[in-house]
Amino acid sequence: MSATTMKKANAMNNRLLCIAGAAAALLLLGSAHAAAPGVKGTSFTLTAKPAYISQPDGQMVYSWGYACSGGGSAAPSTITAPATVACGGVMQIPGPTLIVTEGVAFNVTLTNNLPTAAGNTSILFPGLTAAAPTGGVAGLLTQEAAPGATVTYHLIANSPGTRAYYSGTQGDLQVEMGLYGAIIVLPTTATPAGCTALGAVPAHYVAPGNTAERDFRLAAAAYDHSKSCYDREYLFQFSEMDQNIHEQALMQVTARGACTAGAVGCSLEVPTEPYHPTYFLINGRSMPDDMDANYATQYPHQPYNGNPHMHPGELVLLRIIGQGRWQHPFHEHGNHVRILGRDGNLILASTAATEANLAGPLLFTTTTTPGLAMDGIFQWTGKGLNWDAYGHKPSSTDPLAKLACTPDANGYNNQTTALNYYEWCQDHNKPVQANPFGDVAGNGPVTLPDANLFTNGAWYGGSPYLGPNATVRATGPTGTTPPSGTIANPPASEAGFAFMWHSHNEREITTNNIFPGGMLMMMLVDSREFQIDESN
C-alpha cells in the first residue's frame, strides 16, 4: 500500500469521519453481505415491465425494469435466491445479472410489457458478437419489441469480463427509468495456473475458529490469465435518477390509459432535460439500503446490495459499471484498485503476452463513464498503518497475542494457517500511539480518529485491533475495556475494520438532498476467525 494511500486512508477529514459515524449508526447489528449474484445459463427470457422501487426517504418511485421470466438458474450455487427473484418474473433494477461463458452462444428473448404508450423497447449488448435478431420490428439501433410482442437476440461473448446491457430505444427515457443490467462473462480456462479451483476453499481461508468458510466466486479468475485470480467478487452498478422524469412518465402513462399502440396520442412526451437527479444508486439502492442483504424482502424490486467484506490479504475482484448519464468518481478507501480490463478487454503491455505483463493502472477513484464496465483487484493488507493490527504483545498471557510473524519476500506473514496470515510484519508488536513524530523505537506516527465519531457502530469491538477477542488486548484511557464513552459489541461480534466507500462528488452522497445517503457504502475487513457468509 503506497504512502499516498495510507495518508488519505488514515488522515480522513472531519466530514468523512462524520459520514462513517452516521453510516455505522444506521446499520443493523446483523451482518449484510454481498457477492455477484445473478442468473446463469444460455437462454434467458426477460420481460420489460413497470413497478415501484423504494428509497430511504420513504418515496416509492415509479420505474421500468427487466424481470427474468424464464431460463437460467441462480448463481453462484452457494447462494440460494428466492424463487421470485431467480427467473420468477419480478421486475428488478438493475435487471437480472446474466452470467454466461466465453465463446458459448446464448440468446435473450425480450417481451415488452411496458405500458402501451411507452412504445417499443429493445436491448443493446455492447461488446458482444450478435447474429441477426429473431422477430421484432426494425428500430434505430437494433430490432425492437412492440407493445405486447417479443424479439430474440442471439449473442456470443468472445472474451471474459464484465459488460453492461441496456435499452436501445429512446435511451434518454428508458435507461433513466431503469432498463439496464449487467452481463458477467466467465473465462473458458477453468483454473489458470496458480488460481484456486472454483469450489475449493483456499488454504488461507481456514483459520482458528473458522473452518466453515465457503466459496462464493463465479470463477477461479476474471480472465484467461493467471494474474487475474481472485478470492472474492462484488458487482457495483452506479446510476442516478431524476424523480421529476419518473413522475412525468407516470402522469402521462396514467392519462393515456389503455390506448391502442400506434393510435394518435398513444405515446409519451416526457422531457428529459434539464436533468436534475435526486437519487444516486449503487445496484438500485441508496445508502443505507444498499448495506442490507441481497434479496432482502423489503426491496422486492432491488435485489442486489453493496456491502463488501474481506479478510486481510485477499484479492477482491470489483466488477464496476456506469449505468447512468453522469460520470461517478467512486473512491474505495483503504487502497487503490488495480484495473485488469475494461469492457472485457484485458489490459496488457505492448510486448508479447506473458505472465508478468498486466498493464492496468492503479486508480484512486474508479470513475464510471456512462456505459463503461471495468474489472479491478482491490486488496487490503494493513501495510503502513504503523501499528500492529492484531494487538500482539509479547508479554501477554493470551496466546493469540503472541503469534509470530514470518515475512515472505514481500514482507507479509507467510503462515497460511495462522490467524494473522498476511500481516505486515514490519508493524508486528508495534503499539498504537498518537505521538505525531513517532517514538524513539520508530513506532508511529499514527493519526487516531475521534472515538465518539469513528469507533462507535455495529462492528466496533471496543479496540483498534482486528478480531472478536481483540477487546482483551486493549484498554481505553480510563483503563476500561472497551474505552469509556464508546459503544461496542460483545467480544463474540464481528469486530472488523470499517472503511467508507463513496462517491467523491459530494452531491452524490445525498438522498433527495439529505445527507448522508446516495452512493455510499461500507467495506469491512474481518479477522480471519470470522466467517464471511455471503448467502444472506
Tab-separated table of N, CA and C in Angstrom, residues 146-259:
chain	number	residue	atom	x	y	z
A	146	ALA	N	-42.390	-4.506	-30.071
A	146	ALA	CA	-43.548	-3.624	-29.966
A	146	ALA	C	-44.329	-3.966	-28.691
A	147	PRO	N	-45.217	-3.104	-28.219
A	147	PRO	CA	-46.001	-3.413	-27.012
A	147	PRO	C	-46.695	-4.773	-27.108
A	148	GLY	N	-46.442	-5.622	-26.116
A	148	GLY	CA	-47.031	-6.952	-26.072
A	148	GLY	C	-46.323	-7.984	-26.908
A	149	ALA	N	-45.273	-7.596	-27.649
A	149	ALA	CA	-44.585	-8.524	-28.560
A	149	ALA	C	-43.195	-8.869	-28.026
A	150	THR	N	-42.481	-9.717	-28.766
A	150	THR	CA	-41.165	-10.182	-28.345
A	150	THR	C	-40.148	-10.041	-29.473
A	151	VAL	N	-38.878	-10.085	-29.080
A	151	VAL	CA	-37.759	-10.145	-30.008
A	151	VAL	C	-36.674	-10.966	-29.322
A	152	THR	N	-35.936	-11.754	-30.103
A	152	THR	CA	-34.886	-12.606	-29.537
A	152	THR	C	-33.533	-12.204	-30.113
A	153	TYR	N	-32.575	-11.993	-29.233
A	153	TYR	CA	-31.215	-11.632	-29.616
A	153	TYR	C	-30.301	-12.846	-29.467
A	154	HIS	N	-29.451	-13.089	-30.464
A	154	HIS	CA	-28.542	-14.240	-30.484
A	154	HIS	C	-27.115	-13.718	-30.352
A	155	LEU	N	-26.406	-14.163	-29.303
A	155	LEU	CA	-25.169	-13.499	-28.894
A	155	LEU	C	-24.059	-14.479	-28.563
A	156	ILE	N	-22.821	-13.988	-28.667
A	156	ILE	CA	-21.631	-14.700	-28.208
A	156	ILE	C	-20.675	-13.670	-27.621
A	157	ALA	N	-20.123	-13.961	-26.456
A	157	ALA	CA	-19.080	-13.122	-25.860
A	157	ALA	C	-17.733	-13.742	-26.191
A	158	ASN	N	-16.904	-13.022	-26.926
A	158	ASN	CA	-15.621	-13.571	-27.365
A	158	ASN	C	-14.492	-13.352	-26.371
A	159	SER	N	-14.767	-12.699	-25.270
A	159	SER	CA	-13.759	-12.522	-24.224
A	159	SER	C	-14.470	-12.431	-22.888
A	160	PRO	N	-13.802	-12.840	-21.815
A	160	PRO	CA	-14.426	-12.757	-20.488
A	160	PRO	C	-14.446	-11.324	-19.972
A	161	GLY	N	-15.065	-11.137	-18.818
A	161	GLY	CA	-15.118	-9.819	-18.204
A	161	GLY	C	-16.545	-9.365	-17.955
A	162	THR	N	-16.679	-8.127	-17.506
A	162	THR	CA	-17.968	-7.556	-17.120
A	162	THR	C	-18.423	-6.556	-18.177
A	163	ARG	N	-19.704	-6.589	-18.503
A	163	ARG	CA	-20.254	-5.679	-19.506
A	163	ARG	C	-21.644	-5.226	-19.080
A	164	ALA	N	-22.110	-4.168	-19.730
A	164	ALA	CA	-23.450	-3.649	-19.482
A	164	ALA	C	-24.394	-4.087	-20.585
A	165	TYR	N	-25.686	-4.142	-20.270
A	165	TYR	CA	-26.727	-4.182	-21.299
A	165	TYR	C	-27.780	-3.158	-20.918
A	166	TYR	N	-28.467	-2.585	-21.913
A	166	TYR	CA	-29.430	-1.527	-21.626
A	166	TYR	C	-30.316	-1.297	-22.839
A	167	SER	N	-31.384	-0.560	-22.639
A	167	SER	CA	-32.338	-0.300	-23.711
A	167	SER	C	-31.684	0.469	-24.853
A	168	GLY	N	-32.016	0.057	-26.087
A	168	GLY	CA	-31.542	0.753	-27.268
A	168	GLY	C	-32.630	1.585	-27.918
A	169	THR	N	-33.704	1.825	-27.205
A	169	THR	CA	-34.835	2.594	-27.724
A	169	THR	C	-35.102	3.782	-26.811
A	170	GLN	N	-35.063	4.982	-27.358
A	170	GLN	CA	-35.303	6.194	-26.581
A	170	GLN	C	-34.559	6.111	-25.248
A	171	GLY	N	-33.245	5.946	-25.368
A	171	GLY	CA	-32.416	5.685	-24.192
A	171	GLY	C	-32.465	6.761	-23.140
A	172	ASP	N	-32.657	8.035	-23.539
A	172	ASP	CA	-32.697	9.096	-22.538
A	172	ASP	C	-33.834	8.897	-21.553
A	173	LEU	N	-34.905	8.236	-21.978
A	173	LEU	CA	-36.035	7.955	-21.095
A	173	LEU	C	-35.963	6.533	-20.544
A	174	GLN	N	-35.784	5.546	-21.415
A	174	GLN	CA	-35.913	4.159	-20.966
A	174	GLN	C	-34.773	3.722	-20.048
A	175	VAL	N	-33.543	4.154	-20.307
A	175	VAL	CA	-32.451	3.819	-19.391
A	175	VAL	C	-32.643	4.551	-18.069
A	176	GLU	N	-33.041	5.810	-18.145
A	176	GLU	CA	-33.341	6.573	-16.933
A	176	GLU	C	-34.403	5.876	-16.086
A	177	MET	N	-35.400	5.286	-16.723
A	177	MET	CA	-36.486	4.639	-15.985
A	177	MET	C	-36.056	3.323	-15.345
A	178	GLY	N	-34.870	2.783	-15.746
A	178	GLY	CA	-34.356	1.583	-15.081
A	178	GLY	C	-34.062	0.406	-15.973
A	179	LEU	N	-34.124	0.568	-17.293
A	179	LEU	CA	-33.910	-0.569	-18.207
A	179	LEU	C	-32.432	-0.750	-18.499
A	180	TYR	N	-31.733	-1.357	-17.546
A	180	TYR	CA	-30.306	-1.652	-17.693
A	180	TYR	C	-29.942	-2.817	-16.787
A	181	GLY	N	-28.809	-3.447	-17.065
A	181	GLY	CA	-28.335	-4.570	-16.253
A	181	GLY	C	-26.909	-4.921	-16.611
A	182	ALA	N	-26.410	-6.014	-16.072
A	182	ALA	CA	-25.016	-6.423	-16.252
A	182	ALA	C	-24.932	-7.822	-16.831
A	183	ILE	N	-23.867	-8.056	-17.591
A	183	ILE	CA	-23.519	-9.391	-18.073
A	183	ILE	C	-22.125	-9.723	-17.546
A	184	ILE	N	-21.996	-10.862	-16.912
A	184	ILE	CA	-20.694	-11.359	-16.463
A	184	ILE	C	-20.315	-12.534	-17.351
A	185	VAL	N	-19.191	-12.403	-18.036
A	185	VAL	CA	-18.711	-13.454	-18.937
A	185	VAL	C	-17.560	-14.178	-18.249
A	186	LEU	N	-17.754	-15.465	-17.999
A	186	LEU	CA	-16.740	-16.259	-17.314
A	186	LEU	C	-15.731	-16.785	-18.323
A	187	PRO	N	-14.455	-16.887	-17.945
A	187	PRO	CA	-13.430	-17.367	-18.884
A	187	PRO	C	-13.574	-18.857	-19.169
A	188	THR	N	-13.104	-19.276	-20.334
A	188	THR	CA	-13.153	-20.698	-20.687
A	188	THR	C	-12.112	-21.496	-19.923
A	189	THR	N	-11.003	-20.868	-19.553
A	189	THR	CA	-9.982	-21.555	-18.766
A	189	THR	C	-10.502	-21.721	-17.351
A	190	ALA	N	-10.804	-22.943	-16.969
A	190	ALA	CA	-11.468	-23.178	-15.682
A	190	ALA	C	-10.621	-22.692	-14.511
A	191	THR	N	-9.338	-23.074	-14.508
A	191	THR	CA	-8.454	-22.702	-13.409
A	191	THR	C	-7.078	-22.359	-13.966
A	192	PRO	N	-6.823	-21.087	-14.266
A	192	PRO	CA	-5.482	-20.702	-14.720
A	192	PRO	C	-4.425	-21.079	-13.686
A	193	ALA	N	-3.191	-21.229	-14.135
A	193	ALA	CA	-2.093	-21.622	-13.253
A	193	ALA	C	-2.012	-20.700	-12.051
A	194	GLY	N	-1.923	-21.296	-10.864
A	194	GLY	CA	-1.783	-20.530	-9.640
A	194	GLY	C	-3.080	-20.114	-8.990
A	195	CYS	N	-4.206	-20.307	-9.673
A	195	CYS	CA	-5.505	-19.927	-9.104
A	195	CYS	C	-6.104	-21.092	-8.325
A	196	THR	N	-6.966	-20.794	-7.385
A	196	THR	CA	-7.681	-21.817	-6.624
A	196	THR	C	-8.923	-22.227	-7.398
A	197	ALA	N	-9.096	-23.519	-7.607
A	197	ALA	CA	-10.224	-24.027	-8.386
A	197	ALA	C	-11.545	-23.601	-7.760
A	198	LEU	N	-12.530	-23.357	-8.612
A	198	LEU	CA	-13.851	-22.973	-8.139
A	198	LEU	C	-14.419	-24.075	-7.256
A	199	GLY	N	-14.936	-23.701	-6.096
A	199	GLY	CA	-15.494	-24.671	-5.164
A	199	GLY	C	-14.496	-25.193	-4.160
A	200	ALA	N	-13.208	-24.933	-4.393
A	200	ALA	CA	-12.175	-25.369	-3.447
A	200	ALA	C	-11.814	-24.180	-2.568
A	201	VAL	N	-11.947	-24.329	-1.270
A	201	VAL	CA	-11.666	-23.230	-0.357
A	201	VAL	C	-10.158	-23.058	-0.228
A	202	PRO	N	-9.622	-21.870	-0.522
A	202	PRO	CA	-8.173	-21.651	-0.399
A	202	PRO	C	-7.690	-21.914	1.011
A	203	ALA	N	-6.445	-22.347	1.126
A	203	ALA	CA	-5.883	-22.679	2.435
A	203	ALA	C	-5.926	-21.482	3.374
A	204	HIS	N	-5.751	-20.271	2.835
A	204	HIS	CA	-5.703	-19.112	3.718
A	204	HIS	C	-7.087	-18.681	4.189
A	205	TYR	N	-8.151	-19.325	3.723
A	205	TYR	CA	-9.482	-19.078	4.277
A	205	TYR	C	-9.620	-19.720	5.657
A	206	VAL	N	-8.949	-20.828	5.859
A	206	VAL	CA	-9.141	-21.637	7.058
A	206	VAL	C	-8.262	-21.081	8.169
A	207	ALA	N	-8.889	-20.680	9.258
A	207	ALA	CA	-8.169	-20.080	10.374
A	207	ALA	C	-8.726	-20.629	11.671
A	208	PRO	N	-8.012	-20.442	12.784
A	208	PRO	CA	-8.555	-20.876	14.074
A	208	PRO	C	-9.938	-20.290	14.303
A	209	GLY	N	-10.901	-21.149	14.596
A	209	GLY	CA	-12.262	-20.715	14.836
A	209	GLY	C	-13.091	-20.542	13.579
A	210	ASN	N	-12.500	-20.757	12.406
A	210	ASN	CA	-13.242	-20.596	11.156
A	210	ASN	C	-12.835	-21.695	10.185
A	211	THR	N	-13.565	-22.787	10.238
A	211	THR	CA	-13.301	-23.906	9.319
A	211	THR	C	-14.462	-24.102	8.348
A	212	ALA	N	-15.411	-23.148	8.340
A	212	ALA	CA	-16.616	-23.317	7.524
A	212	ALA	C	-16.712	-22.274	6.414
A	213	GLU	N	-15.607	-21.600	6.120
A	213	GLU	CA	-15.641	-20.592	5.064
A	213	GLU	C	-16.011	-21.261	3.741
A	214	ARG	N	-16.867	-20.598	2.950
A	214	ARG	CA	-17.336	-21.167	1.688
A	214	ARG	C	-16.909	-20.289	0.521
A	215	ASP	N	-16.990	-20.849	-0.665
A	215	ASP	CA	-16.561	-20.169	-1.883
A	215	ASP	C	-17.790	-19.556	-2.559
A	216	PHE	N	-17.780	-18.229	-2.719
A	216	PHE	CA	-18.904	-17.541	-3.343
A	216	PHE	C	-18.514	-16.911	-4.683
A	217	ARG	N	-17.400	-17.357	-5.247
A	217	ARG	CA	-16.976	-16.822	-6.543
A	217	ARG	C	-17.788	-17.445	-7.684
A	218	LEU	N	-17.761	-16.766	-8.820
A	218	LEU	CA	-18.359	-17.314	-10.035
A	218	LEU	C	-17.327	-18.055	-10.871
A	219	ALA	N	-16.044	-17.760	-10.666
A	219	ALA	CA	-14.977	-18.392	-11.430
A	219	ALA	C	-13.696	-18.343	-10.611
A	220	ALA	N	-12.673	-19.042	-11.086
A	220	ALA	CA	-11.385	-19.031	-10.402
A	220	ALA	C	-10.581	-17.786	-10.738
A	221	ALA	N	-10.867	-17.182	-11.899
A	221	ALA	CA	-10.141	-15.992	-12.349
A	221	ALA	C	-11.093	-15.130	-13.168
A	222	ALA	N	-10.776	-13.849	-13.267
A	222	ALA	CA	-11.620	-12.936	-14.024
A	222	ALA	C	-11.417	-13.088	-15.520
A	223	TYR	N	-10.190	-13.443	-15.923
A	223	TYR	CA	-9.834	-13.589	-17.331
A	223	TYR	C	-9.039	-14.877	-17.515
A	224	ASP	N	-8.729	-15.219	-18.757
A	224	ASP	CA	-7.886	-16.386	-19.052
A	224	ASP	C	-6.429	-16.021	-18.818
A	225	HIS	N	-6.091	-15.691	-17.606
A	225	HIS	CA	-4.752	-15.187	-17.279
A	225	HIS	C	-4.493	-15.466	-15.808
A	226	SER	N	-3.342	-16.023	-15.515
A	226	SER	CA	-3.059	-16.451	-14.144
A	226	SER	C	-2.892	-15.289	-13.176
A	227	LYS	N	-2.713	-14.071	-13.685
A	227	LYS	CA	-2.613	-12.914	-12.804
A	227	LYS	C	-3.976	-12.289	-12.508
A	228	SER	N	-5.037	-12.931	-12.970
A	228	SER	CA	-6.380	-12.403	-12.687
A	228	SER	C	-7.138	-13.294	-11.704
A	229	CYS	N	-6.398	-14.103	-10.916
A	229	CYS	CA	-7.030	-14.901	-9.860
A	229	CYS	C	-7.664	-13.961	-8.828
A	230	TYR	N	-8.664	-14.457	-8.135
A	230	TYR	CA	-9.259	-13.651	-7.069
A	230	TYR	C	-9.883	-14.554	-6.016
A	231	ASP	N	-10.142	-13.964	-4.846
A	231	ASP	CA	-10.707	-14.701	-3.708
A	231	ASP	C	-12.179	-14.396	-3.461
A	232	ARG	N	-12.598	-13.164	-3.775
A	232	ARG	CA	-13.990	-12.754	-3.620
A	232	ARG	C	-14.337	-11.824	-4.764
A	233	GLU	N	-15.638	-11.607	-4.993
A	233	GLU	CA	-16.018	-10.670	-6.042
A	233	GLU	C	-17.306	-9.948	-5.679
A	234	TYR	N	-17.412	-8.715	-6.190
A	234	TYR	CA	-18.585	-7.886	-5.978
A	234	TYR	C	-18.876	-7.103	-7.254
A	235	LEU	N	-20.146	-6.935	-7.544
A	235	LEU	CA	-20.603	-6.184	-8.706
A	235	LEU	C	-21.285	-4.910	-8.237
A	236	PHE	N	-20.824	-3.768	-8.755
A	236	PHE	CA	-21.407	-2.473	-8.396
A	236	PHE	C	-21.821	-1.744	-9.667
A	237	GLN	N	-23.116	-1.447	-9.776
A	237	GLN	CA	-23.639	-0.687	-10.898
A	237	GLN	C	-24.089	0.678	-10.373
A	238	PHE	N	-23.481	1.743	-10.904
A	238	PHE	CA	-23.731	3.095	-10.435
A	238	PHE	C	-24.673	3.804	-11.406
A	239	SER	N	-25.697	4.427	-10.856
A	239	SER	CA	-26.663	5.148	-11.685
A	239	SER	C	-27.294	6.258	-10.857
A	240	GLU	N	-28.056	7.105	-11.533
A	240	GLU	CA	-28.756	8.179	-10.851
A	240	GLU	C	-30.171	8.278	-11.398
A	241	MET	N	-31.070	8.920	-10.658
A	241	MET	CA	-32.469	9.045	-11.085
A	241	MET	C	-32.954	10.473	-10.864
A	242	ASP	N	-33.612	11.022	-11.881
A	242	ASP	CA	-34.301	12.300	-11.769
A	242	ASP	C	-35.765	11.996	-11.461
A	243	GLN	N	-36.179	12.251	-10.228
A	243	GLN	CA	-37.530	11.890	-9.795
A	243	GLN	C	-38.602	12.570	-10.644
A	244	ASN	N	-38.315	13.782	-11.127
A	244	ASN	CA	-39.298	14.504	-11.933
A	244	ASN	C	-39.618	13.760	-13.225
A	245	ILE	N	-38.601	13.155	-13.850
A	245	ILE	CA	-38.828	12.385	-15.081
A	245	ILE	C	-39.751	11.207	-14.799
A	246	HIS	N	-39.522	10.527	-13.711
A	246	HIS	CA	-40.342	9.369	-13.357
A	246	HIS	C	-41.782	9.790	-13.060
A	247	GLU	N	-41.933	10.914	-12.383
A	247	GLU	CA	-43.288	11.392	-12.082
A	247	GLU	C	-44.010	11.816	-13.357
A	248	GLN	N	-43.290	12.453	-14.274
A	248	GLN	CA	-43.896	12.852	-15.546
A	248	GLN	C	-44.311	11.617	-16.344
A	249	ALA	N	-43.464	10.587	-16.346
A	249	ALA	CA	-43.805	9.356	-17.066
A	249	ALA	C	-45.065	8.728	-16.485
A	250	LEU	N	-45.165	8.677	-15.152
A	250	LEU	CA	-46.339	8.087	-14.517
A	250	LEU	C	-47.602	8.876	-14.853
A	251	MET	N	-47.523	10.191	-14.803
A	251	MET	CA	-48.706	11.005	-15.093
A	251	MET	C	-49.174	10.799	-16.533
A	252	GLN	N	-48.221	10.732	-17.470
A	252	GLN	CA	-48.610	10.557	-18.865
A	252	GLN	C	-49.129	9.148	-19.143
A	253	VAL	N	-48.499	8.137	-18.531
A	253	VAL	CA	-48.998	6.766	-18.684
A	253	VAL	C	-50.425	6.664	-18.154
A	254	THR	N	-50.662	7.275	-16.989
A	254	THR	CA	-51.999	7.241	-16.402
A	254	THR	C	-53.006	7.955	-17.293
A	255	ALA	N	-52.595	9.092	-17.850
A	255	ALA	CA	-53.503	9.860	-18.696
A	255	ALA	C	-53.836	9.132	-19.991
A	256	ARG	N	-52.854	8.406	-20.549
A	256	ARG	CA	-53.104	7.701	-21.815
A	256	ARG	C	-53.991	6.484	-21.603
A	257	GLY	N	-53.897	5.867	-20.415
A	257	GLY	CA	-54.722	4.704	-20.124
A	257	GLY	C	-54.442	3.556	-21.073
A	258	ALA	N	-55.475	2.743	-21.340
A	258	ALA	CA	-55.321	1.568	-22.211
A	258	ALA	C	-55.503	1.991	-23.670
A	259	CYS	N	-54.566	2.789	-24.157
A	259	CYS	CA	-54.663	3.271	-25.533
A	259	CYS	C	-54.211	2.187	-26.510
